[in-house]
Every structure is written in C-alpha cells, then in structure tokens.
Amino acid sequence: MKRNTNRILTMHAGSLARPPDLREMVLAKSNGQPYDVEALARRLRSAVAEVVQQQIAVGLDSINDGEFSKTNFTNYARERLSGHAERSGAPGNPLARIYGRDAQEFPEYFAGRGNLGGTEVVCTGPLAFIGHTALQADIDNFQAALQGVEGPEPFLPAVAPGTIEHWMKNEYYRSDEAFLNAIADAMHEEYKAITDAGFLLQIDDPDLADAWQIHGGMSVPEYRKFAELRIEALNYALRDIPEESVRFHMCWGSYHGPHKYDIPLSDIVDLVLKVKAVGYSIEASNPRHEHEWRVWEDVTLPEGKVLIPGVVGHATDFVEHPALVAERLIKYAGLVGRERVIAGTDCGLGTRVGHPKIAWAKFAALAEGAQLATKQLWG
C-alpha cells in the first residue's frame, strides 16, 4: 500500500456510477433477463478503461474499476458462492434490517422501506467459491485499463465474511463459527487472486458496525463478542496475504436515515484494529460520526498502520469545501502523524449521491483539500 511521504494521498471506497447503457445490461443480467453476453463483456472493458482515466484526471491516488460488474456488495458475493438458495420472505425468516434500532423510534420513517441489504438467502449445503470466471474477468478488465498508467495505486474491493453471513441464513453448518469459517475459506480464493494479480485488496465490512442495529437485543459486551468472532473469520480468510496488501473499510451502513442508534466507534475501534490490514478506512464525515475524530486522542494507531478517515461523504449532496476537507485532515494528522493519514471517503459515492457529477465534484474537493492540507503540514 502506498504511504504518504511528503503529501497527503487520496483514495475512495470503491463504488462508482455506471454509464446508463452499462447499468441496464448489468441489471438485466442480475435480474435474470435477456442480455447480450458479448456486448456486456465489451462494454465492461471499455467502461472500466474510461473510469480509470476519470479517477486519474480528478486527482485520486488510489483507483479501481468502479465495481462496474457488481450489482451490489452482497449480491455479487453470493453469485460467486455455491451452497445456498433464495428463500426471501419465508415464514420464520424475517429480513434483517440494518436500521433495526432506529426503526423502533422512527417506525413512520422506515415504513415500507423493507430490507436495505439485498435479498436474503439460505445456506443449504457446503459453501464453495465458484466465481473464478467472473473474478478473472474483473482482473483482466482492470489490468487492460491500467496499461500505460503509472503512479496511482490500483485496488479491488471484496466483501468480508461477516457481511456475507448477515444476509445468508445458516441451515447447514453446526455453528456460527463453522459457517463463518466456511465463508472465509471460500472468499480466501477471491482475496488471494486479487493480491496475486498485484492489486491492493480492500475488504468492505459495513456490517461490522451496522449489525448492531440488526441485533437490537444485544448489549455492548455481547455485541463485541459477536463482532470479534467475525473479525477472527476475516483474519482467517486473509491468511497467507501480507498486511501491506490489504486495507479495511468499515461504515455504519450507507442508507440515508437517522442513524441515531449507531454503535459508537469508541465501542469497537480496538476490534477494528485487530484486522490484519495496513490501512483502516473509517466513515468520519457525516453528522452522526464526524465528532469521532476525538477517539484518536485516546486510541493509539498501531505502529506501521495508516488511518484513512472519510473526509467527504454521501450523507448529503452538498459538495464539501476543500478548506473543510483540509481542516478535517489536519485534525487527524495532529493525532496520528501527517505521514499516517490518507484522505478517504465515507463510502462508495458514485451510487449514493444525487447525480454522478456530484460524486466527481466531491472527489475534486477531496483532492484539492488534500493539497491544501499538504501545504499546511509540510509547508
């Protein structure tokens, strides 16, 4: 993973808005509708090449393929695993809600919103990774787009075992631990293929934090025990992969809503830092979590690790002023050191703001803000 030397680097969490024609083809495939296989393959390759150049032009130091082949982070993972079946809405199998605690106070707001995590499925047999062809296509498209590109660090995101588990009910394995380890064994193949291809692996694990809302009856000590088991499964999935090749991204769910009952970062930050990664990308710029920069007054970032706070976000379509971005970065630099801060985003912006142009404007503000912070920190 690239490190700061004499300036603040910039990255984003991954998801970018697809061109309309590509979006139509990807959704058709995901929904089981007719689509032209060869046309989709050609358009994916050209769209990835285009978005790589867009990221470079806007000033991002860490770039990806936009996650263009994936409908969302839960569905794509299930498409690459065998051993499960869709059983949405089955009796006794209510859909998990990542806003569960909030919904108790704001039921009118959430009425009719259903499940924001995708279709729930059931594990009915041994899990195995079957996504080799799809994964290799992602790698090949990204490598083709990177021909002649020098400087920016390429990364590909992949979802964590714990987040996959939250949307897949277990009816086969004898215990949560056995189920999680089976997911970890399967996803290890994807993680290893990404790093073997020379890319930085970004592990996305929103449910590390938002499962607190799903499991509304748990106390903080109970939830910490629950979360630690999921982190152990992730670290098991990351075996044989150097920490320098991994960064970890967490948030509190990307939905727009109250987030009043999100678990505080201070209650789980020590668990986050147990993940075998070199960098920690943490949602930090929205009105519910921006104040948590102060957590780092009392928590020591482990030696050799990097903090990637979200300094622009998806909670609003306001485009952050570069001076505000710089101010946020300088606060973090004062706590963990200027060389150990990278400017990041709260989550994937491309599909979560009002228009793709707003996402790109936010990235431009991110880059400009990092430049302003660099001038103040290095002179």
CSV table of C-alpha atoms in Angstrom, one decimal:
chain,number,residue,atom,x,y,z
A,1,MET,CA,0.0,0.0,0.0
A,2,LYS,CA,1.3,3.4,-0.9
A,3,ARG,CA,2.4,5.6,2.0
A,4,ASN,CA,2.5,9.4,2.5
A,5,THR,CA,6.0,10.8,2.1
A,6,ASN,CA,5.7,14.5,1.5
A,7,ARG,CA,2.0,15.0,0.8
A,8,ILE,CA,-1.5,13.7,1.8
A,9,LEU,CA,-2.6,11.0,-0.6
A,10,THR,CA,-6.2,10.4,-1.7
A,11,MET,CA,-8.4,7.4,-2.1
A,12,HIS,CA,-12.1,6.4,-2.3
A,13,ALA,CA,-14.1,3.5,-1.1
A,14,GLY,CA,-14.9,1.9,-4.5
A,15,SER,CA,-18.4,2.1,-5.9
A,16,LEU,CA,-18.8,4.5,-8.9
A,17,ALA,CA,-21.8,5.3,-11.0
A,18,ARG,CA,-22.0,3.1,-14.2
A,19,PRO,CA,-22.8,4.7,-17.6
A,20,PRO,CA,-26.5,4.3,-18.2
A,21,ASP,CA,-26.1,1.7,-21.0
A,22,LEU,CA,-23.9,-0.5,-18.9
A,23,ARG,CA,-26.2,-0.2,-15.9
A,24,GLU,CA,-29.1,-1.5,-18.0
A,25,MET,CA,-27.1,-4.6,-19.1
A,26,VAL,CA,-25.7,-5.4,-15.6
A,27,LEU,CA,-29.2,-5.1,-14.1
A,28,ALA,CA,-30.7,-7.3,-16.8
A,29,LYS,CA,-28.1,-10.0,-16.1
A,30,SER,CA,-28.7,-9.7,-12.3
A,31,ASN,CA,-32.4,-10.0,-12.7
A,32,GLY,CA,-32.3,-13.0,-15.0
A,33,GLN,CA,-33.5,-11.0,-18.0
A,34,PRO,CA,-32.2,-11.5,-21.6
A,35,TYR,CA,-29.0,-9.7,-22.4
A,36,ASP,CA,-26.2,-9.8,-25.0
A,37,VAL,CA,-23.3,-11.6,-23.3
A,38,GLU,CA,-20.6,-10.4,-25.7
A,39,ALA,CA,-21.9,-6.8,-25.7
A,40,LEU,CA,-21.8,-6.7,-21.9
A,41,ALA,CA,-18.2,-8.0,-21.9
A,42,ARG,CA,-17.1,-5.4,-24.4
A,43,ARG,CA,-18.9,-2.6,-22.6
A,44,LEU,CA,-17.5,-3.6,-19.2
A,45,ARG,CA,-14.0,-3.4,-20.6
A,46,SER,CA,-14.4,0.0,-22.3
A,47,ALA,CA,-16.3,1.4,-19.3
A,48,VAL,CA,-13.5,0.3,-16.8
A,49,ALA,CA,-10.9,1.9,-19.1
A,50,GLU,CA,-12.9,5.1,-19.1
A,51,VAL,CA,-13.4,5.3,-15.3
A,52,VAL,CA,-9.8,4.6,-14.6
A,53,GLN,CA,-8.9,7.7,-16.6
A,54,GLN,CA,-11.6,9.7,-14.9
A,55,GLN,CA,-10.2,8.8,-11.5
A,56,ILE,CA,-6.7,9.8,-12.6
A,57,ALA,CA,-7.9,13.1,-14.0
A,58,VAL,CA,-9.7,14.1,-10.8
A,59,GLY,CA,-6.5,13.5,-8.7
A,60,LEU,CA,-7.1,10.2,-6.9
A,61,ASP,CA,-4.0,8.3,-5.8
A,62,SER,CA,-5.8,5.0,-5.3
A,63,ILE,CA,-8.1,3.9,-8.1
A,64,ASN,CA,-10.3,0.9,-9.0
A,65,ASP,CA,-12.6,-0.5,-11.6
A,66,GLY,CA,-15.7,1.3,-10.2
A,67,GLU,CA,-17.1,-2.1,-9.2
A,68,PHE,CA,-18.8,-2.0,-12.5
A,69,SER,CA,-19.5,-5.7,-12.8
A,70,LYS,CA,-21.3,-5.9,-9.4
A,71,THR,CA,-24.9,-5.0,-8.7
A,72,ASN,CA,-24.1,-4.5,-5.0
A,73,PHE,CA,-21.6,-5.8,-2.4
A,74,THR,CA,-23.9,-8.5,-1.0
A,75,ASN,CA,-25.4,-9.9,-4.2
A,76,TYR,CA,-22.1,-10.1,-6.1
A,77,ALA,CA,-20.6,-12.3,-3.4
A,78,ARG,CA,-23.5,-14.7,-3.3
A,79,GLU,CA,-23.2,-15.0,-7.1
A,80,ARG,CA,-19.7,-16.3,-6.6
A,81,LEU,CA,-20.6,-18.9,-3.9
A,82,SER,CA,-22.4,-22.2,-4.2
A,83,GLY,CA,-24.3,-24.0,-1.4
A,84,HIS,CA,-27.2,-21.5,-0.9
A,85,ALA,CA,-30.7,-20.9,-2.2
A,86,GLU,CA,-33.0,-17.8,-2.2
A,87,ARG,CA,-35.9,-18.1,0.2
A,88,SER,CA,-36.9,-14.5,0.6
A,89,GLY,CA,-39.9,-13.8,2.8
A,90,ALA,CA,-40.1,-17.4,4.1
A,91,PRO,CA,-42.0,-17.9,7.3
A,92,GLY,CA,-39.8,-17.5,10.4
A,93,ASN,CA,-37.1,-15.9,8.3
A,94,PRO,CA,-37.6,-12.2,8.6
A,95,LEU,CA,-35.3,-10.0,6.5
A,96,ALA,CA,-32.6,-8.4,8.6
A,97,ARG,CA,-32.8,-4.6,9.0
A,98,ILE,CA,-29.6,-2.6,9.2
A,99,TYR,CA,-31.7,0.2,10.8
A,100,GLY,CA,-33.5,-2.0,13.3
A,101,ARG,CA,-32.8,0.0,16.4
A,102,ASP,CA,-33.6,3.3,14.7
A,103,ALA,CA,-36.9,1.8,13.4
A,104,GLN,CA,-38.2,1.3,16.9
A,105,GLU,CA,-38.2,5.1,17.4
A,106,PHE,CA,-38.9,6.2,13.8
A,107,PRO,CA,-41.3,3.5,12.5
A,108,GLU,CA,-43.2,6.0,10.3
A,109,TYR,CA,-40.0,7.0,8.6
A,110,PHE,CA,-39.0,3.4,7.8
A,111,ALA,CA,-42.5,2.2,6.9
A,112,GLY,CA,-42.3,0.3,3.6
A,113,ARG,CA,-38.5,0.5,3.3
A,114,GLY,CA,-38.0,-3.2,3.8
A,115,ASN,CA,-34.5,-4.7,3.7
A,116,LEU,CA,-31.7,-2.4,2.6
A,117,GLY,CA,-29.1,-5.1,2.3
A,118,GLY,CA,-30.4,-7.0,-0.7
A,119,THR,CA,-32.2,-10.3,-1.0
A,120,GLU,CA,-31.7,-12.7,1.9
A,121,VAL,CA,-30.7,-16.3,1.1
A,122,VAL,CA,-30.3,-19.5,3.0
A,123,CYS,CA,-27.1,-21.7,3.2
A,124,THR,CA,-28.4,-25.2,2.4
A,125,GLY,CA,-25.1,-27.1,1.7
A,126,PRO,CA,-21.3,-26.8,1.7
A,127,LEU,CA,-20.2,-23.4,0.5
A,128,ALA,CA,-17.6,-23.2,-2.3
A,129,PHE,CA,-16.2,-20.4,-4.4
A,130,ILE,CA,-17.5,-20.7,-8.0
A,131,GLY,CA,-16.7,-17.2,-9.2
A,132,HIS,CA,-13.4,-17.8,-10.8
A,133,THR,CA,-14.5,-16.7,-14.3
A,134,ALA,CA,-16.3,-13.6,-13.1
A,135,LEU,CA,-13.3,-12.6,-10.9
A,136,GLN,CA,-10.8,-13.2,-13.6
A,137,ALA,CA,-12.9,-11.0,-16.0
A,138,ASP,CA,-12.7,-8.2,-13.4
A,139,ILE,CA,-9.0,-8.6,-13.0
A,140,ASP,CA,-8.4,-8.8,-16.8
A,141,ASN,CA,-10.6,-5.7,-17.5
A,142,PHE,CA,-8.8,-3.7,-14.8
A,143,GLN,CA,-5.3,-4.8,-15.9
A,144,ALA,CA,-6.2,-3.8,-19.5
A,145,ALA,CA,-7.4,-0.4,-18.3
A,146,LEU,CA,-4.1,0.1,-16.4
A,147,GLN,CA,-1.8,-0.3,-19.4
A,148,GLY,CA,0.5,2.7,-19.5
A,149,VAL,CA,-0.8,4.0,-16.2
A,150,GLU,CA,1.9,4.9,-13.7
A,151,GLY,CA,1.6,6.5,-10.2
A,152,PRO,CA,-1.9,5.7,-8.9
A,153,GLU,CA,-2.3,2.6,-6.8
A,154,PRO,CA,-4.8,0.1,-8.2
A,155,PHE,CA,-7.2,-1.7,-5.8
A,156,LEU,CA,-10.1,-4.0,-6.0
A,157,PRO,CA,-12.8,-4.3,-3.2
A,158,ALA,CA,-14.2,-7.6,-1.8
A,159,VAL,CA,-16.7,-8.2,0.9
A,160,ALA,CA,-15.9,-9.6,4.3
A,161,PRO,CA,-17.2,-13.0,5.6
A,162,GLY,CA,-19.2,-11.3,8.4
A,163,THR,CA,-21.1,-9.1,6.0
A,164,ILE,CA,-21.9,-12.1,3.7
A,165,GLU,CA,-23.1,-14.0,6.7
A,166,HIS,CA,-25.5,-11.3,7.8
A,167,TRP,CA,-27.5,-11.7,4.6
A,168,MET,CA,-27.3,-15.5,4.4
A,169,LYS,CA,-29.2,-17.6,7.0
A,170,ASN,CA,-27.4,-20.8,8.1
A,171,GLU,CA,-29.3,-24.0,7.8
A,172,TYR,CA,-26.4,-26.3,7.2
A,173,TYR,CA,-23.3,-25.7,9.4
A,174,ARG,CA,-23.3,-26.8,13.1
A,175,SER,CA,-22.3,-23.4,14.5
A,176,ASP,CA,-21.8,-19.8,13.6
A,177,GLU,CA,-18.0,-20.3,13.8
A,178,ALA,CA,-18.2,-23.2,11.3
A,179,PHE,CA,-20.4,-21.2,9.0
A,180,LEU,CA,-18.1,-18.1,9.1
A,181,ASN,CA,-15.0,-20.2,8.5
A,182,ALA,CA,-16.7,-21.9,5.5
A,183,ILE,CA,-17.4,-18.4,4.0
A,184,ALA,CA,-13.8,-17.4,4.9
A,185,ASP,CA,-12.4,-20.5,3.1
A,186,ALA,CA,-14.4,-19.7,0.0
A,187,MET,CA,-13.6,-16.0,-0.1
A,188,HIS,CA,-9.9,-16.6,0.6
A,189,GLU,CA,-9.7,-17.6,-3.1
A,190,GLU,CA,-11.0,-14.2,-4.2
A,191,TYR,CA,-8.8,-12.3,-1.8
A,192,LYS,CA,-5.7,-14.2,-2.8
A,193,ALA,CA,-6.4,-13.8,-6.6
A,194,ILE,CA,-6.7,-10.0,-6.2
A,195,THR,CA,-3.4,-9.6,-4.4
A,196,ASP,CA,-1.7,-12.2,-6.6
A,197,ALA,CA,-2.7,-10.0,-9.6
A,198,GLY,CA,-0.7,-7.1,-8.0
A,199,PHE,CA,-3.7,-5.1,-6.7
A,200,LEU,CA,-4.3,-3.8,-3.2
A,201,LEU,CA,-7.2,-5.7,-1.7
A,202,GLN,CA,-9.9,-3.6,0.0
A,203,ILE,CA,-12.1,-5.5,2.4
A,204,ASP,CA,-15.5,-4.0,2.8
A,205,ASP,CA,-17.3,-4.7,6.1
A,206,PRO,CA,-20.2,-2.4,6.8
A,207,ASP,CA,-21.9,-4.9,8.9
A,208,LEU,CA,-19.1,-4.9,11.4
A,209,ALA,CA,-20.9,-1.8,12.7
A,210,ASP,CA,-24.4,-1.9,11.4
A,211,ALA,CA,-25.1,-5.4,12.7
A,212,TRP,CA,-25.5,-3.6,16.0
A,213,GLN,CA,-28.8,-2.2,14.6
A,214,ILE,CA,-29.7,-5.7,13.2
A,215,HIS,CA,-29.3,-7.4,16.6
A,216,GLY,CA,-31.2,-4.9,18.7
A,217,GLY,CA,-31.3,-7.1,21.8
A,218,MET,CA,-27.6,-7.3,22.3
A,219,SER,CA,-25.7,-5.4,25.0
A,220,VAL,CA,-22.3,-3.8,24.0
A,221,PRO,CA,-20.3,-6.6,25.7
A,222,GLU,CA,-22.5,-9.2,23.8
A,223,TYR,CA,-22.0,-7.4,20.6
A,224,ARG,CA,-18.3,-7.1,21.0
A,225,LYS,CA,-18.1,-10.8,21.4
A,226,PHE,CA,-20.3,-11.3,18.3
A,227,ALA,CA,-18.1,-8.9,16.3
A,228,GLU,CA,-14.8,-10.4,17.4
A,229,LEU,CA,-15.8,-13.8,16.1
A,230,ARG,CA,-16.5,-12.2,12.7
A,231,ILE,CA,-13.1,-10.4,12.7
A,232,GLU,CA,-11.4,-13.7,13.5
A,233,ALA,CA,-13.1,-15.2,10.5
A,234,LEU,CA,-11.9,-12.3,8.3
A,235,ASN,CA,-8.3,-12.7,9.6
A,236,TYR,CA,-8.6,-16.4,8.8
A,237,ALA,CA,-9.7,-15.6,5.3
A,238,LEU,CA,-6.7,-13.2,4.9
A,239,ARG,CA,-4.2,-15.9,5.9
A,240,ASP,CA,-1.1,-16.0,3.7
A,241,ILE,CA,-1.8,-12.5,2.4
A,242,PRO,CA,0.6,-9.8,3.5
A,243,GLU,CA,-0.9,-7.0,5.6
A,244,GLU,CA,0.7,-4.5,3.3
A,245,SER,CA,-1.6,-5.7,0.5
A,246,VAL,CA,-4.8,-5.2,2.5
A,247,ARG,CA,-6.8,-2.2,3.6
A,248,PHE,CA,-10.0,-2.4,5.6
A,249,HIS,CA,-13.1,-0.3,5.0
A,250,MET,CA,-16.0,0.0,7.5
A,251,CYS,CA,-19.0,2.2,7.8
A,252,TRP,CA,-22.4,2.2,9.6
A,253,GLY,CA,-24.4,1.3,6.5
A,254,SER,CA,-24.8,3.6,3.5
A,255,TYR,CA,-28.5,4.2,3.8
A,256,HIS,CA,-29.9,7.7,4.3
A,257,GLY,CA,-31.7,7.7,7.7
A,258,PRO,CA,-31.4,8.8,11.3
A,259,HIS,CA,-28.5,6.6,12.4
A,260,LYS,CA,-29.4,7.7,15.9
A,261,TYR,CA,-28.6,4.3,17.4
A,262,ASP,CA,-25.4,3.5,15.5
A,263,ILE,CA,-22.8,1.9,17.8
A,264,PRO,CA,-20.1,4.5,18.7
A,265,LEU,CA,-16.7,4.0,17.2
A,266,SER,CA,-15.2,4.0,20.7
A,267,ASP,CA,-17.0,0.8,21.5
A,268,ILE,CA,-15.5,-1.2,18.6
A,269,VAL,CA,-12.3,0.7,17.5
A,270,ASP,CA,-10.0,-1.8,19.2
A,271,LEU,CA,-11.7,-4.6,17.3
A,272,VAL,CA,-11.3,-2.8,14.0
A,273,LEU,CA,-7.6,-2.5,14.7
A,274,LYS,CA,-7.3,-6.3,15.1
A,275,VAL,CA,-8.0,-6.8,11.4
A,276,LYS,CA,-4.8,-7.8,9.5
A,277,ALA,CA,-4.6,-4.8,7.3
A,278,VAL,CA,-2.2,-1.9,6.9
A,279,GLY,CA,-4.8,0.7,6.5
A,280,TYR,CA,-8.2,1.4,8.1
A,281,SER,CA,-10.8,3.4,6.1
A,282,ILE,CA,-13.5,4.6,8.5
A,283,GLU,CA,-16.6,6.7,7.9
A,284,ALA,CA,-15.9,10.0,9.5
A,285,SER,CA,-17.6,13.0,7.8
A,286,ASN,CA,-21.3,12.7,8.3
A,287,PRO,CA,-23.2,14.4,11.1
A,288,ARG,CA,-23.5,11.3,13.2
A,289,HIS,CA,-19.8,10.3,13.2
A,290,GLU,CA,-17.8,13.4,12.4
A,291,HIS,CA,-17.1,14.1,16.1
A,292,GLU,CA,-15.4,10.7,16.5
A,293,TRP,CA,-12.1,12.1,15.4
A,294,ARG,CA,-11.6,12.6,19.1
A,295,VAL,CA,-11.5,8.8,19.5
A,296,TRP,CA,-7.9,9.0,18.3
A,297,GLU,CA,-7.0,11.2,21.2
A,298,ASP,CA,-7.2,8.1,23.4
A,299,VAL,CA,-6.6,5.3,21.0
A,300,THR,CA,-3.1,4.6,19.6
A,301,LEU,CA,-2.9,3.7,15.9
A,302,PRO,CA,-0.6,0.6,15.8
A,303,GLU,CA,2.9,1.1,14.6
A,304,GLY,CA,3.2,0.8,10.8
A,305,LYS,CA,-0.5,1.3,10.2
A,306,VAL,CA,-2.4,4.1,8.3
A,307,LEU,CA,-5.6,5.8,9.1
A,308,ILE,CA,-8.0,6.7,6.2
A,309,PRO,CA,-10.8,8.9,7.6
A,310,GLY,CA,-13.7,9.7,5.3
A,311,VAL,CA,-13.4,13.4,4.8
A,312,VAL,CA,-16.1,13.7,2.1
A,313,GLY,CA,-19.3,11.7,2.2
A,314,HIS,CA,-22.6,10.5,0.8
A,315,ALA,CA,-24.9,11.8,3.6
A,316,THR,CA,-25.5,15.0,1.6
A,317,ASP,CA,-25.4,16.2,-1.9
A,318,PHE,CA,-23.6,19.3,-0.7
A,319,VAL,CA,-20.1,19.3,-2.2
A,320,GLU,CA,-17.6,19.7,0.7
A,321,HIS,CA,-15.5,22.9,0.6
A,322,PRO,CA,-11.8,22.0,0.1
A,323,ALA,CA,-10.9,24.1,3.1
A,324,LEU,CA,-13.2,21.9,5.2
A,325,VAL,CA,-11.6,18.8,3.8
A,326,ALA,CA,-8.2,20.2,4.7
A,327,GLU,CA,-9.3,21.1,8.2
A,328,ARG,CA,-10.5,17.5,8.8
A,329,LEU,CA,-7.3,16.0,7.6
A,330,ILE,CA,-5.1,18.4,9.7
A,331,LYS,CA,-7.0,17.3,12.8
A,332,TYR,CA,-6.3,13.7,12.1
A,333,ALA,CA,-2.7,14.4,11.2
A,334,GLY,CA,-2.2,16.1,14.6
A,335,LEU,CA,-3.3,13.0,16.4
A,336,VAL,CA,-1.7,10.1,14.4
A,337,GLY,CA,1.0,11.9,12.4
A,338,ARG,CA,0.9,13.5,8.9
A,339,GLU,CA,2.6,10.5,7.3
A,340,ARG,CA,-0.1,8.2,8.6
A,341,VAL,CA,-3.2,9.9,7.2
A,342,ILE,CA,-4.7,9.3,3.8
A,343,ALA,CA,-7.8,11.3,2.6
A,344,GLY,CA,-10.7,9.0,2.0
A,345,THR,CA,-14.5,8.9,1.5
A,346,ASP,CA,-17.2,7.7,3.9
A,347,CYS,CA,-18.3,5.0,1.5
A,348,GLY,CA,-18.7,4.5,-2.3
A,349,LEU,CA,-20.0,7.8,-3.5
A,350,GLY,CA,-21.0,7.1,-7.1
A,351,THR,CA,-24.3,5.3,-6.4
A,352,ARG,CA,-25.2,7.1,-3.2
A,353,VAL,CA,-25.4,10.8,-4.1
A,354,GLY,CA,-28.0,12.6,-6.3
A,355,HIS,CA,-26.1,12.5,-9.5
A,356,PRO,CA,-22.7,11.1,-10.7
A,357,LYS,CA,-21.4,14.7,-11.4
A,358,ILE,CA,-21.8,15.4,-7.7
A,359,ALA,CA,-19.6,12.4,-6.8
A,360,TRP,CA,-16.9,13.6,-9.2
A,361,ALA,CA,-17.2,17.1,-7.7
A,362,LYS,CA,-16.7,15.6,-4.2
A,363,PHE,CA,-13.6,13.7,-5.5
A,364,ALA,CA,-12.2,17.0,-6.9
A,365,ALA,CA,-12.8,18.7,-3.5
A,366,LEU,CA,-11.1,15.7,-1.8
A,367,ALA,CA,-8.0,16.2,-4.0
A,368,GLU,CA,-7.9,19.9,-3.6
A,369,GLY,CA,-8.4,19.7,0.2
A,370,ALA,CA,-5.6,17.2,0.4
A,371,GLN,CA,-3.4,19.7,-1.4
A,372,LEU,CA,-4.3,22.4,1.0
A,373,ALA,CA,-3.6,20.2,4.0
A,374,THR,CA,-0.3,19.2,2.4
A,375,LYS,CA,0.8,22.9,2.2
A,376,GLN,CA,-0.1,23.4,5.9
A,377,LEU,CA,1.5,20.2,7.1
A,378,TRP,CA,4.7,20.2,5.0
A,379,GLY,CA,5.0,23.9,4.1
